Coordinates of C-alpha atoms in Angstrom, one line a residue:
M1 CA -81.8 -52.5 180.6
A2 CA -82.3 -54.7 177.5
V3 CA -80.3 -58.0 177.3
G4 CA -78.4 -56.8 174.4
G5 CA -77.4 -53.7 176.3
S6 CA -76.4 -55.8 179.3
S7 CA -74.2 -58.0 177.2
K8 CA -72.4 -54.9 175.7
L9 CA -71.8 -53.5 179.2
L10 CA -70.6 -56.8 180.5
K11 CA -68.0 -57.0 177.6
A12 CA -66.9 -53.5 178.0
L13 CA -66.3 -54.1 181.8
N14 CA -64.4 -57.3 181.1
E15 CA -62.2 -55.5 178.7
A16 CA -61.5 -52.6 181.1
A17 CA -60.7 -55.2 183.9
A18 CA -58.2 -57.2 181.5
L19 CA -56.6 -53.9 180.5
G20 CA -56.4 -52.5 184.1
H21 CA -54.5 -55.6 185.3
L22 CA -52.1 -55.4 182.3
L23 CA -51.3 -51.7 183.2
D24 CA -50.8 -52.9 186.9
H25 CA -48.6 -55.9 186.1
G26 CA -46.8 -55.2 182.8
E27 CA -47.0 -58.5 181.1
L28 CA -49.5 -61.5 181.6
T29 CA -50.6 -64.6 180.0
R30 CA -54.2 -65.5 179.5
A31 CA -54.2 -68.0 182.3
E32 CA -52.8 -65.1 184.6
L33 CA -55.6 -62.9 183.6
R34 CA -58.0 -65.6 184.2
G35 CA -56.7 -65.8 187.7
L36 CA -56.7 -62.2 188.4
T37 CA -60.2 -61.5 186.9
G38 CA -61.9 -64.7 187.7
L39 CA -63.3 -64.7 184.2
S40 CA -63.6 -67.7 182.0
K41 CA -61.1 -68.8 179.5
P42 CA -63.3 -67.8 176.3
T43 CA -64.2 -64.5 178.0
V44 CA -60.6 -63.6 178.6
S45 CA -59.8 -64.5 175.0
E46 CA -62.6 -62.5 173.7
A47 CA -61.4 -59.5 175.8
I48 CA -57.9 -59.8 174.6
R49 CA -59.0 -60.1 171.0
R50 CA -61.0 -56.9 171.2
L51 CA -58.4 -54.9 173.0
A52 CA -55.8 -56.1 170.3
E53 CA -58.2 -54.9 167.6
A54 CA -58.6 -51.6 169.4
G55 CA -54.7 -51.2 169.4
L56 CA -54.5 -51.2 173.3
V57 CA -52.9 -54.7 173.7
V58 CA -50.1 -56.4 171.9
G59 CA -48.4 -59.9 172.1
V60 CA -44.8 -59.7 173.3
G61 CA -43.7 -63.1 173.1
H62 CA -44.2 -66.6 174.7
E63 CA -43.7 -67.9 178.2
T64 CA -41.0 -70.6 178.4
G65 CA -39.7 -73.1 180.9
R66 CA -42.8 -74.7 181.8
P67 CA -44.4 -78.0 180.7
G68 CA -46.9 -77.9 177.9
P69 CA -47.4 -75.4 175.1
N70 CA -45.8 -72.1 175.5
A71 CA -48.4 -69.5 176.6
E72 CA -48.4 -66.2 174.7
V73 CA -47.6 -63.2 176.8
Y74 CA -49.6 -59.8 176.5
A75 CA -49.0 -56.3 177.4
V76 CA -50.4 -52.9 176.8
N77 CA -49.5 -51.3 173.5
A78 CA -47.0 -48.6 174.8
D79 CA -47.6 -46.3 171.9
A80 CA -51.4 -46.3 172.1
A81 CA -51.2 -43.1 173.9
Y82 CA -48.8 -40.6 175.4
A83 CA -48.6 -38.2 178.4
V84 CA -46.7 -35.0 178.8
A85 CA -45.3 -33.4 181.9
L86 CA -44.0 -29.8 182.0
S87 CA -42.6 -27.9 184.9
V88 CA -42.5 -24.1 184.7
R89 CA -40.2 -22.0 186.9
D90 CA -39.1 -18.4 187.3
H91 CA -35.4 -19.4 187.1
A92 CA -33.4 -21.4 184.7
P93 CA -34.3 -23.8 183.1
A94 CA -37.6 -21.8 182.8
L95 CA -39.3 -24.9 181.2
T96 CA -38.5 -28.7 181.5
A97 CA -40.6 -31.5 179.8
S98 CA -41.0 -35.1 179.4
L99 CA -42.8 -37.5 177.3
H100 CA -44.0 -40.9 178.5
D101 CA -45.7 -43.8 176.8
L102 CA -48.8 -45.7 178.2
R103 CA -46.5 -47.9 180.3
G104 CA -45.2 -44.8 182.0
V105 CA -41.8 -45.1 180.4
E106 CA -40.0 -41.8 179.7
R107 CA -39.3 -41.6 175.9
A108 CA -37.8 -38.0 175.8
R109 CA -37.0 -35.1 178.0
L110 CA -35.9 -31.4 177.5
E111 CA -34.8 -28.3 179.1
A112 CA -35.7 -25.1 177.6
P113 CA -34.1 -21.6 178.7
V114 CA -37.3 -19.8 177.7
D115 CA -37.6 -16.0 178.4
F116 CA -41.3 -15.8 179.2
A117 CA -41.0 -11.9 179.5
R118 CA -40.7 -12.1 175.6
T119 CA -42.3 -15.4 174.8
D120 CA -46.1 -16.3 174.9
P121 CA -46.5 -19.3 177.3
A122 CA -48.8 -21.1 174.8
R123 CA -46.3 -20.9 172.0
A124 CA -43.4 -22.1 174.3
V125 CA -45.3 -25.2 175.4
E126 CA -46.4 -25.9 171.9
V127 CA -42.8 -25.8 170.7
A128 CA -41.6 -27.9 173.8
I129 CA -44.0 -30.7 173.0
T130 CA -43.2 -30.6 169.3
S131 CA -39.5 -31.0 170.2
L132 CA -40.3 -33.9 172.6
C133 CA -42.3 -35.6 169.9
K134 CA -39.4 -35.2 167.4
A135 CA -36.8 -36.4 170.0
A136 CA -39.0 -39.5 170.7
G137 CA -39.8 -40.2 167.1
V138 CA -43.6 -40.1 167.7
D139 CA -46.4 -38.2 166.4
R140 CA -48.3 -35.5 168.6
G141 CA -51.8 -37.1 167.7
P142 CA -51.7 -39.9 170.4
I143 CA -50.8 -37.3 173.3
A144 CA -53.9 -37.7 175.6
H145 CA -52.9 -35.5 178.6
V146 CA -50.5 -32.6 179.2
Q147 CA -49.8 -31.9 182.9
L148 CA -48.4 -28.6 184.0
A149 CA -46.4 -28.0 187.3
V150 CA -46.4 -24.4 188.2
A151 CA -45.2 -22.5 191.3
G152 CA -48.6 -21.0 191.9
S153 CA -52.2 -22.1 192.5
F154 CA -54.8 -23.0 189.9
D155 CA -58.3 -22.1 190.5
P156 CA -60.7 -24.4 188.8
R157 CA -63.6 -22.0 189.1
D158 CA -62.1 -19.2 186.8
R159 CA -59.4 -21.6 185.3
V160 CA -56.7 -19.1 186.1
I161 CA -53.2 -19.7 187.7
H162 CA -52.9 -17.2 190.5
H163 CA -49.8 -16.3 192.7
V164 CA -47.4 -17.3 189.9
D165 CA -44.3 -15.1 189.4
V166 CA -43.5 -16.3 185.9
P167 CA -44.6 -13.7 183.2
G168 CA -47.6 -14.5 181.3
W169 CA -48.8 -17.5 183.1
S170 CA -51.5 -15.8 185.1
R171 CA -53.2 -14.6 181.9
P172 CA -56.9 -15.4 182.0
G173 CA -57.9 -17.9 179.3
L174 CA -54.3 -19.4 179.0
V175 CA -55.2 -23.0 180.1
D176 CA -58.2 -23.1 177.7
E177 CA -56.1 -21.7 174.9
L178 CA -53.4 -24.3 175.5
Q179 CA -56.0 -27.0 175.4
E180 CA -57.4 -25.8 172.1
R181 CA -53.9 -25.3 170.7
L182 CA -52.6 -28.7 171.6
G183 CA -55.8 -30.6 171.0
T184 CA -55.8 -32.4 174.3
V185 CA -56.7 -32.3 178.0
V186 CA -54.4 -29.9 180.0
G187 CA -54.1 -30.4 183.8
V188 CA -52.5 -27.8 186.1
D189 CA -51.5 -28.2 189.7
N190 CA -49.1 -26.6 192.2
D191 CA -45.5 -27.8 191.7
V192 CA -45.2 -28.8 195.4
N193 CA -48.3 -30.8 195.2
L194 CA -46.9 -32.7 192.2
A195 CA -43.6 -33.1 194.2
A196 CA -45.5 -34.7 196.8
L197 CA -46.9 -37.2 194.3
A198 CA -43.3 -38.0 193.5
E199 CA -42.4 -38.3 197.1
R200 CA -45.3 -40.7 197.8
A201 CA -44.5 -42.9 194.9
H202 CA -40.8 -42.8 194.7
G203 CA -39.4 -41.3 197.8
V204 CA -39.3 -41.4 201.6
A205 CA -43.1 -41.1 202.0
Q206 CA -43.7 -44.5 200.4
G207 CA -46.1 -46.3 202.8
A208 CA -46.7 -43.3 205.0
E209 CA -50.2 -43.1 206.4
A210 CA -50.1 -39.4 205.5
F211 CA -47.3 -36.8 205.4
A212 CA -46.8 -32.9 204.9
L213 CA -44.1 -31.9 202.4
L214 CA -42.3 -28.8 203.3
W215 CA -40.6 -27.3 200.1
L216 CA -37.7 -25.0 200.4
G217 CA -36.8 -24.1 196.8
D218 CA -35.0 -21.7 194.9
S219 CA -38.3 -20.1 193.7
G220 CA -39.7 -19.9 197.2
L221 CA -41.5 -21.9 199.7
G222 CA -44.5 -24.3 199.5
L223 CA -46.4 -27.0 201.5
A224 CA -48.3 -30.1 200.3
I225 CA -50.6 -31.9 202.5
D226 CA -51.1 -35.7 201.8
L227 CA -54.1 -36.9 203.7
G228 CA -53.7 -40.5 203.3
G229 CA -51.9 -42.2 200.3
A230 CA -52.2 -41.8 196.5
W231 CA -53.5 -45.3 195.9
T232 CA -56.4 -47.3 197.6
G233 CA -56.6 -51.0 197.9
S234 CA -58.6 -53.1 195.4
S235 CA -61.3 -55.7 195.6
G236 CA -63.1 -57.6 193.0
A237 CA -62.2 -58.3 189.5
E238 CA -60.7 -54.9 188.5
P239 CA -58.1 -52.8 190.5
H240 CA -59.7 -49.7 192.1
R241 CA -57.7 -46.5 191.8
A242 CA -58.0 -43.5 193.8
G243 CA -55.5 -41.9 191.3
P244 CA -52.4 -39.9 192.2
G245 CA -53.1 -36.7 194.2
K246 CA -56.7 -37.5 195.0
N247 CA -55.9 -37.2 198.7
L248 CA -53.8 -33.9 198.5
L249 CA -55.5 -31.0 200.2
R250 CA -55.8 -28.2 197.6
G251 CA -58.3 -25.8 199.1
A252 CA -61.3 -24.2 197.7
R253 CA -59.2 -22.0 195.2
G254 CA -56.2 -24.3 194.8
G255 CA -54.3 -22.2 197.3
A256 CA -53.8 -24.6 200.2
G257 CA -50.1 -24.8 201.2
E258 CA -49.0 -21.2 200.7
I259 CA -47.0 -21.4 203.8
G260 CA -44.8 -18.5 202.8
Y261 CA -47.6 -16.1 204.0
I262 CA -47.7 -17.2 207.6
P263 CA -47.2 -14.2 209.7
V264 CA -44.0 -14.5 211.7
G265 CA -42.9 -11.5 213.9
D266 CA -42.9 -8.4 211.8
G267 CA -42.9 -10.3 208.6
D268 CA -43.8 -13.6 207.2
F269 CA -42.2 -17.2 206.9
H270 CA -40.9 -16.3 203.4
D271 CA -38.8 -13.4 205.1
L272 CA -37.2 -16.1 207.4
V273 CA -36.5 -19.0 205.2
G274 CA -37.1 -17.9 201.7
P275 CA -34.2 -18.0 199.0
D276 CA -33.0 -14.5 199.8
A277 CA -32.9 -15.2 203.5
V278 CA -31.0 -18.2 203.1
R279 CA -28.4 -16.7 200.9
A280 CA -27.8 -14.0 203.5
L281 CA -27.6 -16.7 206.3
A282 CA -25.0 -18.6 204.3
A283 CA -23.0 -15.4 203.8
R284 CA -23.2 -14.6 207.6
Y285 CA -22.0 -18.1 209.1
E286 CA -18.5 -19.6 208.6
T287 CA -19.5 -23.2 209.3
T288 CA -22.3 -25.4 207.9
G289 CA -23.1 -26.5 211.5
E290 CA -23.9 -22.9 212.6
L291 CA -25.9 -22.2 209.5
L292 CA -28.1 -25.2 209.9
K293 CA -28.7 -24.4 213.5
E294 CA -29.9 -21.0 212.8
L295 CA -31.9 -22.2 209.7
A296 CA -33.6 -25.0 211.6
G297 CA -34.7 -22.6 214.4
R298 CA -36.3 -20.4 211.7
I299 CA -37.9 -23.4 209.8
V300 CA -39.5 -24.6 213.1
L301 CA -41.2 -21.2 213.6
G302 CA -43.4 -22.0 210.7
L303 CA -43.4 -25.9 210.7
A304 CA -44.6 -26.1 214.3
A305 CA -47.8 -24.2 213.3
V306 CA -48.3 -26.8 210.6
V307 CA -47.8 -29.7 213.0
A308 CA -50.0 -28.2 215.6
V309 CA -52.9 -27.8 213.1
L310 CA -52.3 -31.0 211.1
D311 CA -50.5 -33.4 213.3
P312 CA -49.1 -35.3 210.3
P313 CA -47.1 -38.5 211.3
L314 CA -44.4 -37.5 208.9
V315 CA -43.0 -34.2 207.6
V316 CA -40.7 -34.4 204.5
I317 CA -38.3 -31.5 203.8
G318 CA -37.8 -31.2 200.0
G319 CA -36.7 -28.7 197.4
E320 CA -33.2 -27.4 196.4
L321 CA -32.2 -26.5 200.1
A322 CA -33.1 -30.0 201.3
R323 CA -30.9 -31.4 198.4
A324 CA -28.0 -29.1 199.2
Y325 CA -27.8 -30.0 202.9
G326 CA -29.4 -33.5 203.1
E327 CA -29.7 -35.3 206.3
P328 CA -27.7 -33.0 208.5
L329 CA -30.6 -30.4 207.7
G330 CA -33.2 -33.0 208.7
E331 CA -31.4 -33.7 212.0
A332 CA -31.1 -30.1 212.8
V333 CA -35.0 -29.6 212.3
T334 CA -35.6 -32.7 214.2
K335 CA -33.7 -31.3 217.2
A336 CA -35.3 -27.9 216.9
M337 CA -38.8 -29.4 216.7
S338 CA -38.4 -31.5 219.8
Q339 CA -37.7 -28.2 221.7
A340 CA -40.3 -26.0 220.2
A341 CA -43.3 -28.3 219.4
P342 CA -45.6 -30.2 221.8
L343 CA -46.4 -32.9 219.2
E344 CA -44.0 -35.5 218.1
T345 CA -43.6 -35.8 214.4
A346 CA -41.1 -37.7 212.3
I347 CA -38.9 -35.5 210.1
A348 CA -37.2 -36.8 207.0
V349 CA -35.4 -35.3 204.0
S350 CA -36.6 -36.1 200.5
T351 CA -35.1 -38.9 198.8
V352 CA -36.4 -38.2 195.3
D353 CA -33.7 -37.7 192.8
G354 CA -33.9 -35.0 190.2
D355 CA -36.9 -32.8 189.3
A356 CA -39.6 -34.0 191.7
P357 CA -42.3 -31.6 190.3
L358 CA -41.7 -33.0 186.8
L359 CA -41.7 -36.5 188.1
G360 CA -45.0 -36.1 189.9
A361 CA -46.6 -34.3 186.9
A362 CA -45.5 -37.3 184.8
D363 CA -47.1 -39.8 187.3
A364 CA -50.3 -37.7 187.2
A365 CA -50.3 -37.4 183.4
V366 CA -49.8 -41.1 182.7
S367 CA -52.5 -41.9 185.4
A368 CA -54.8 -39.5 183.8
V369 CA -54.4 -41.2 180.3
R370 CA -54.9 -44.7 181.7
E371 CA -58.0 -43.6 183.7
S372 CA -59.4 -41.9 180.5
I373 CA -58.8 -45.0 178.4
L374 CA -60.4 -47.3 181.1
A375 CA -63.5 -44.9 181.5
T376 CA -63.9 -45.0 177.8
L377 CA -63.8 -48.8 177.8
R378 CA -66.4 -49.1 180.5
Q379 CA -68.9 -47.3 178.2
P380 CA -70.3 -49.9 175.7
T381 CA -70.5 -48.9 172.1
P382 CA -74.0 -48.6 170.8

């Protein structure tokens, strides 16, 4: 490589390193950036100048309370790019969405009672994003990634959403149509996988070596398998990111975790603990204790198979059912598992508040935007 090319590459890597640390830490002075990157004072100053010219970094004030001149404090420009998360369901609200800036701060959120039997999905998504931007007071142009959470599986080979019960969402070509219509990258993932991202980052699975998330929701069942943490350690000048969800097991066609299809007796697992089955149980039993004992026994019939195959150190129970019954459900399942499964596995109930798939989609979308910006910076301009 020519000397000029090497110099441009080095500058690009320095800028990416500086921006990466600002994304990780929020606000830093030049001295703090020097300490984190190991770069010289002039090199850090040049990187900050170029990032500011590119609209990626802004000064946010001065550090006070220390001897000597007050050092200027820098942060990423929150409005340099936006990310959008959308969660699609077959029950109300059919569509929830949120818009986030480059810092990851939520700037707007909405719930839309869309009738997808009569409304084109691409049109509904476009309207939702327009409404989000209006609510946040921002333009659509800087939106750099849209992440969809769907109760189905996305096959990257044919780019079609399979096993989804929401009308219109299994249409071939829909995802590509969305990308063309929105003018940005559109990611698609199973809603339970994205809920697992939220659990890893914000819930009871923080710090877990690995875990499985059993989702007992109003729309059905699901299983997410986290094989070892969403973020890896860092070394060297720039933080190393595995990226949220890179350690989730998705399967060859995006269908891993469809636990509802596990055969149990004359039916499948969905027949035992799906929404209709749980409602029938609730009507049968007079006390919550009786209900949870019966429900836990049924849950273990499917969960024991998962534990026997995967041997996860932790199983998290999430979804609307877990939110309704909380810790008593976890205790009932723990007791039933101790009697039915040969392997000891910790059982916990999700501690993520609110819409876990939407929260996970937001984490994934913001991460994708950041990684795209850093990847672009690492490529020197001609």
